Structures are given as C-alpha cells and as structure tokens.
Amino acid sequence: MVYLICAFLGSGVLAAICVPLFRKDNSIESAIIEETEWDLLQRKKEVLLGNIQDLDFEFKCGKLSESDHTQIRKEMTSEVAVVLDHIDRLEKSLDLDVLIRRETDTRKTSAKSKAQTSCGSCGAKNPPSNKFCSECGARLNRS
Ligand SMILES: [Zn+2]
C-alpha cells in the first residue's frame, strides 16, 4: 500500500520536476505580467518547496538513491534560491510600487473632486461654493 502511494506520488513529482525545468525562464518568465509577478513568484516558490518535500518523501520511500536525491535536491534548492532572491528584489521595489499605485488611485478620485477647496486651517475639503470651512469654520481662500 505504501509502495503504491509512493509510486503514485513519484510519477507526479517527476512531472512536476521536469515541466518547470524545461520551461524555466522562457514561457513562464515572459508570461509574467508586472503586476502579478510577485504572486507568480510566490506560487513558484510554493511549488518548488512542495517538490522538495515530495522528493524527500520519495527518498524515504526508497524510490530514489541517495546520490540521486542529493543531486536533484541540490538543483531544486538552487532554483528555490533564485526565486527567493527574485522575490526579495521585487519586495524591495514593491513598497514604491504600492505607493505609486496609491498615489494614482488618489489622483483618480481627486480628479472628480478637483474643484474642491482645501481649508488652509484644517485641510478639510470643501465644495467651491463654500466661503467658510464646513469643518472648522475658517475662511476659505480661493487659489
Ligand atoms: Zn477648516
């Protein structure tokens, strides 16, 4: 029974190992859209880590020789390292990305209320028809 499970997992692992190895840096990378790059990298990392777990399990089942296990594991680990490094670099620029996105969102919404006047005293937004701030009552200066 255990052997059957191993055989089943083994074939799945093989497919999981081979597919990303052959397609690496080609179709996967080029299909990455900037916005979802981080998500894809996270998923890639999860898959790779899962593969390593499966590999260890397979080794425990005796389906892999120790040298094969060591060899494949080394390759997989270095692949994970590449992904982790990529994620790390991406996260460093992500904060800026988030800031920019927030900024553009703010611009979009404020474009609608562009005509509003900011109170010089409390900063509250007032309709252009207001002569006095609805928040603090200060006189509004038209600029
Ligand atoms: Zn005010």
PDB file of C-alpha atoms and ligand atoms in Angstrom:
ATOM      1  CA  MET A   1       0.000   0.000   0.000  1.00  0.00           C
ATOM      2  CA  VAL A   2       2.745   2.410   0.988  1.00  0.00           C
ATOM      3  CA  TYR A   3       4.629   1.414  -2.123  1.00  0.00           C
ATOM      4  CA  LEU A   4       1.612   2.218  -4.301  1.00  0.00           C
ATOM      5  CA  ILE A   5       1.280   5.670  -2.760  1.00  0.00           C
ATOM      6  CA  CYS A   6       4.958   6.272  -3.371  1.00  0.00           C
ATOM      7  CA  ALA A   7       4.733   5.172  -6.983  1.00  0.00           C
ATOM      8  CA  PHE A   8       1.764   7.452  -7.485  1.00  0.00           C
ATOM      9  CA  LEU A   9       3.473  10.413  -5.846  1.00  0.00           C
ATOM     10  CA  GLY A  10       6.690   9.607  -7.669  1.00  0.00           C
ATOM     11  CA  SER A  11       5.192   9.978 -11.106  1.00  0.00           C
ATOM     12  CA  GLY A  12       3.527  13.208 -10.086  1.00  0.00           C
ATOM     13  CA  VAL A  13       6.784  14.528  -8.687  1.00  0.00           C
ATOM     14  CA  LEU A  14       8.642  13.627 -11.859  1.00  0.00           C
ATOM     15  CA  ALA A  15       6.187  15.575 -13.965  1.00  0.00           C
ATOM     16  CA  ALA A  16       6.312  18.468 -11.518  1.00  0.00           C
ATOM     17  CA  ILE A  17      10.113  18.482 -11.611  1.00  0.00           C
ATOM     18  CA  CYS A  18      10.532  18.128 -15.357  1.00  0.00           C
ATOM     19  CA  VAL A  19       7.967  20.647 -16.551  1.00  0.00           C
ATOM     20  CA  PRO A  20       9.391  23.702 -14.752  1.00  0.00           C
ATOM     21  CA  LEU A  21      12.949  22.620 -15.563  1.00  0.00           C
ATOM     22  CA  PHE A  22      12.320  22.688 -19.284  1.00  0.00           C
ATOM     23  CA  ARG A  23      10.168  25.766 -19.371  1.00  0.00           C
ATOM     24  CA  LYS A  24      12.228  27.732 -16.896  1.00  0.00           C
ATOM     25  CA  ASP A  25      12.972  31.342 -17.826  1.00  0.00           C
ATOM     26  CA  ASN A  26      11.176  31.075 -21.140  1.00  0.00           C
ATOM     27  CA  SER A  27       7.424  30.823 -21.263  1.00  0.00           C
ATOM     28  CA  ILE A  28       6.990  31.242 -17.527  1.00  0.00           C
ATOM     29  CA  GLU A  29       9.074  34.384 -17.237  1.00  0.00           C
ATOM     30  CA  SER A  30       7.742  36.013 -20.382  1.00  0.00           C
ATOM     31  CA  ALA A  31       4.161  35.302 -19.373  1.00  0.00           C
ATOM     32  CA  ILE A  32       4.682  37.209 -16.171  1.00  0.00           C
ATOM     33  CA  ILE A  33       2.779  40.435 -16.067  1.00  0.00           C
ATOM     34  CA  GLU A  34       4.404  43.068 -13.943  1.00  0.00           C
ATOM     35  CA  GLU A  35       1.517  43.421 -11.539  1.00  0.00           C
ATOM     36  CA  THR A  36       1.236  39.732 -10.744  1.00  0.00           C
ATOM     37  CA  GLU A  37       4.946  38.920 -10.868  1.00  0.00           C
ATOM     38  CA  TRP A  38       5.132  38.702  -7.099  1.00  0.00           C
ATOM     39  CA  ASP A  39       2.123  36.385  -6.904  1.00  0.00           C
ATOM     40  CA  LEU A  40       3.566  34.131  -9.566  1.00  0.00           C
ATOM     41  CA  LEU A  41       6.915  34.003  -7.800  1.00  0.00           C
ATOM     42  CA  GLN A  42       5.167  33.110  -4.575  1.00  0.00           C
ATOM     43  CA  ARG A  43       3.310  30.315  -6.329  1.00  0.00           C
ATOM     44  CA  LYS A  44       6.510  29.147  -7.975  1.00  0.00           C
ATOM     45  CA  LYS A  45       8.198  29.077  -4.589  1.00  0.00           C
ATOM     46  CA  GLU A  46       5.346  27.046  -3.100  1.00  0.00           C
ATOM     47  CA  VAL A  47       5.533  24.558  -5.977  1.00  0.00           C
ATOM     48  CA  LEU A  48       9.294  24.214  -5.661  1.00  0.00           C
ATOM     49  CA  LEU A  49       9.136  23.755  -1.910  1.00  0.00           C
ATOM     50  CA  GLY A  50       6.380  21.206  -2.393  1.00  0.00           C
ATOM     51  CA  ASN A  51       8.535  19.391  -4.921  1.00  0.00           C
ATOM     52  CA  ILE A  52      11.388  19.220  -2.449  1.00  0.00           C
ATOM     53  CA  GLN A  53       9.040  17.817   0.187  1.00  0.00           C
ATOM     54  CA  ASP A  54       7.819  15.220  -2.293  1.00  0.00           C
ATOM     55  CA  LEU A  55      11.392  14.421  -3.209  1.00  0.00           C
ATOM     56  CA  ASP A  56      12.305  13.849   0.408  1.00  0.00           C
ATOM     57  CA  PHE A  57       9.238  11.683   0.808  1.00  0.00           C
ATOM     58  CA  GLU A  58      10.159   9.704  -2.276  1.00  0.00           C
ATOM     59  CA  PHE A  59      13.671   9.228  -0.943  1.00  0.00           C
ATOM     60  CA  LYS A  60      12.261   7.997   2.370  1.00  0.00           C
ATOM     61  CA  CYS A  61      10.160   5.509   0.453  1.00  0.00           C
ATOM     62  CA  GLY A  62      13.310   4.177  -1.115  1.00  0.00           C
ATOM     63  CA  LYS A  63      12.355   5.202  -4.657  1.00  0.00           C
ATOM     64  CA  LEU A  64      15.478   7.314  -5.065  1.00  0.00           C
ATOM     65  CA  SER A  65      19.089   6.504  -4.463  1.00  0.00           C
ATOM     66  CA  GLU A  66      20.898   8.765  -2.055  1.00  0.00           C
ATOM     67  CA  SER A  67      23.079  10.266  -4.792  1.00  0.00           C
ATOM     68  CA  ASP A  68      20.037  10.964  -6.999  1.00  0.00           C
ATOM     69  CA  HIS A  69      18.241  12.510  -4.066  1.00  0.00           C
ATOM     70  CA  THR A  70      21.211  14.697  -3.189  1.00  0.00           C
ATOM     71  CA  GLN A  71      21.728  15.725  -6.803  1.00  0.00           C
ATOM     72  CA  ILE A  72      18.091  16.611  -7.570  1.00  0.00           C
ATOM     73  CA  ARG A  73      17.632  18.240  -4.200  1.00  0.00           C
ATOM     74  CA  LYS A  74      20.643  20.449  -4.834  1.00  0.00           C
ATOM     75  CA  GLU A  75      19.234  21.547  -8.193  1.00  0.00           C
ATOM     76  CA  MET A  76      15.825  22.230  -6.706  1.00  0.00           C
ATOM     77  CA  THR A  77      17.274  24.121  -3.767  1.00  0.00           C
ATOM     78  CA  SER A  78      19.281  26.378  -6.053  1.00  0.00           C
ATOM     79  CA  GLU A  79      16.138  27.003  -8.082  1.00  0.00           C
ATOM     80  CA  VAL A  80      14.287  27.986  -4.904  1.00  0.00           C
ATOM     81  CA  ALA A  81      17.202  30.264  -4.014  1.00  0.00           C
ATOM     82  CA  VAL A  82      16.848  32.023  -7.368  1.00  0.00           C
ATOM     83  CA  VAL A  83      13.126  32.503  -6.815  1.00  0.00           C
ATOM     84  CA  LEU A  84      13.654  33.716  -3.254  1.00  0.00           C
ATOM     85  CA  ASP A  85      16.256  36.188  -4.455  1.00  0.00           C
ATOM     86  CA  HIS A  86      13.881  37.377  -7.150  1.00  0.00           C
ATOM     87  CA  ILE A  87      11.103  37.827  -4.589  1.00  0.00           C
ATOM     88  CA  ASP A  88      13.492  39.672  -2.312  1.00  0.00           C
ATOM     89  CA  ARG A  89      14.471  42.120  -5.041  1.00  0.00           C
ATOM     90  CA  LEU A  90      10.862  42.527  -6.053  1.00  0.00           C
ATOM     91  CA  GLU A  91       9.746  43.245  -2.494  1.00  0.00           C
ATOM     92  CA  LYS A  92      12.333  45.972  -2.168  1.00  0.00           C
ATOM     93  CA  SER A  93      10.741  47.779  -5.089  1.00  0.00           C
ATOM     94  CA  LEU A  94       7.233  46.730  -4.087  1.00  0.00           C
ATOM     95  CA  ASP A  95       6.826  49.397  -1.421  1.00  0.00           C
ATOM     96  CA  LEU A  96       7.459  52.022  -4.047  1.00  0.00           C
ATOM     97  CA  ASP A  97       5.027  50.291  -6.366  1.00  0.00           C
ATOM     98  CA  VAL A  98       2.322  50.306  -3.723  1.00  0.00           C
ATOM     99  CA  LEU A  99       2.974  53.956  -3.036  1.00  0.00           C
ATOM    100  CA  ILE A 100       2.733  54.816  -6.708  1.00  0.00           C
ATOM    101  CA  ARG A 101      -0.470  52.832  -7.107  1.00  0.00           C
ATOM    102  CA  ARG A 102      -1.991  54.524  -4.078  1.00  0.00           C
ATOM    103  CA  GLU A 103      -0.916  57.859  -5.481  1.00  0.00           C
ATOM    104  CA  THR A 104      -2.520  57.224  -8.850  1.00  0.00           C
ATOM    105  CA  ASP A 105      -5.688  55.998  -7.131  1.00  0.00           C
ATOM    106  CA  THR A 106      -5.788  59.180  -5.100  1.00  0.00           C
ATOM    107  CA  ARG A 107      -5.338  61.180  -8.267  1.00  0.00           C
ATOM    108  CA  LYS A 108      -8.190  59.336  -9.936  1.00  0.00           C
ATOM    109  CA  THR A 109     -10.583  60.037  -7.093  1.00  0.00           C
ATOM    110  CA  SER A 110      -9.400  63.582  -6.552  1.00  0.00           C
ATOM    111  CA  ALA A 111      -9.813  64.294 -10.259  1.00  0.00           C
ATOM    112  CA  LYS A 112     -13.546  64.015  -9.684  1.00  0.00           C
ATOM    113  CA  SER A 113     -13.458  66.408  -6.770  1.00  0.00           C
ATOM    114  CA  LYS A 114     -10.800  68.586  -8.330  1.00  0.00           C
ATOM    115  CA  ALA A 115     -12.875  71.714  -7.893  1.00  0.00           C
ATOM    116  CA  GLN A 116     -12.939  71.330  -4.120  1.00  0.00           C
ATOM    117  CA  THR A 117     -11.144  73.862  -1.990  1.00  0.00           C
ATOM    118  CA  SER A 118      -8.844  72.757   0.798  1.00  0.00           C
ATOM    119  CA  CYS A 119      -9.155  74.570   4.058  1.00  0.00           C
ATOM    120  CA  GLY A 120      -5.928  76.392   4.845  1.00  0.00           C
ATOM    121  CA  SER A 121      -6.576  75.914   8.534  1.00  0.00           C
ATOM    122  CA  CYS A 122      -7.597  72.259   8.960  1.00  0.00           C
ATOM    123  CA  GLY A 123      -7.099  70.853   5.500  1.00  0.00           C
ATOM    124  CA  ALA A 124     -10.700  69.712   5.073  1.00  0.00           C
ATOM    125  CA  LYS A 125     -12.088  69.596   1.539  1.00  0.00           C
ATOM    126  CA  ASN A 126     -14.948  71.953   0.868  1.00  0.00           C
ATOM    127  CA  PRO A 127     -17.170  72.482  -2.155  1.00  0.00           C
ATOM    128  CA  PRO A 128     -16.060  75.533  -4.158  1.00  0.00           C
ATOM    129  CA  SER A 129     -19.293  77.281  -3.270  1.00  0.00           C
ATOM    130  CA  ASN A 130     -18.371  77.320   0.432  1.00  0.00           C
ATOM    131  CA  LYS A 131     -16.996  80.563   1.743  1.00  0.00           C
ATOM    132  CA  PHE A 132     -16.198  79.071   5.118  1.00  0.00           C
ATOM    133  CA  CYS A 133     -14.807  75.667   6.066  1.00  0.00           C
ATOM    134  CA  SER A 134     -17.535  73.216   6.961  1.00  0.00           C
ATOM    135  CA  GLU A 135     -15.149  71.583   9.436  1.00  0.00           C
ATOM    136  CA  CYS A 136     -13.610  74.413  11.387  1.00  0.00           C
ATOM    137  CA  GLY A 137     -15.377  77.493  10.094  1.00  0.00           C
ATOM    138  CA  ALA A 138     -12.213  79.219   8.864  1.00  0.00           C
ATOM    139  CA  ARG A 139     -12.467  81.491   5.859  1.00  0.00           C
ATOM    140  CA  LEU A 140     -11.574  79.657   2.657  1.00  0.00           C
ATOM    141  CA  ASN A 141      -9.041  81.230   0.343  1.00  0.00           C
ATOM    142  CA  ARG A 142      -9.590  80.678  -3.345  1.00  0.00           C
ATOM    143  CA  SER A 143      -6.319  79.978  -5.070  1.00  0.00           C
TER     144      SER A 143
HETATM  145 ZN    ZN B   1     -11.155  74.030   8.141  1.00  0.00          ZN
END
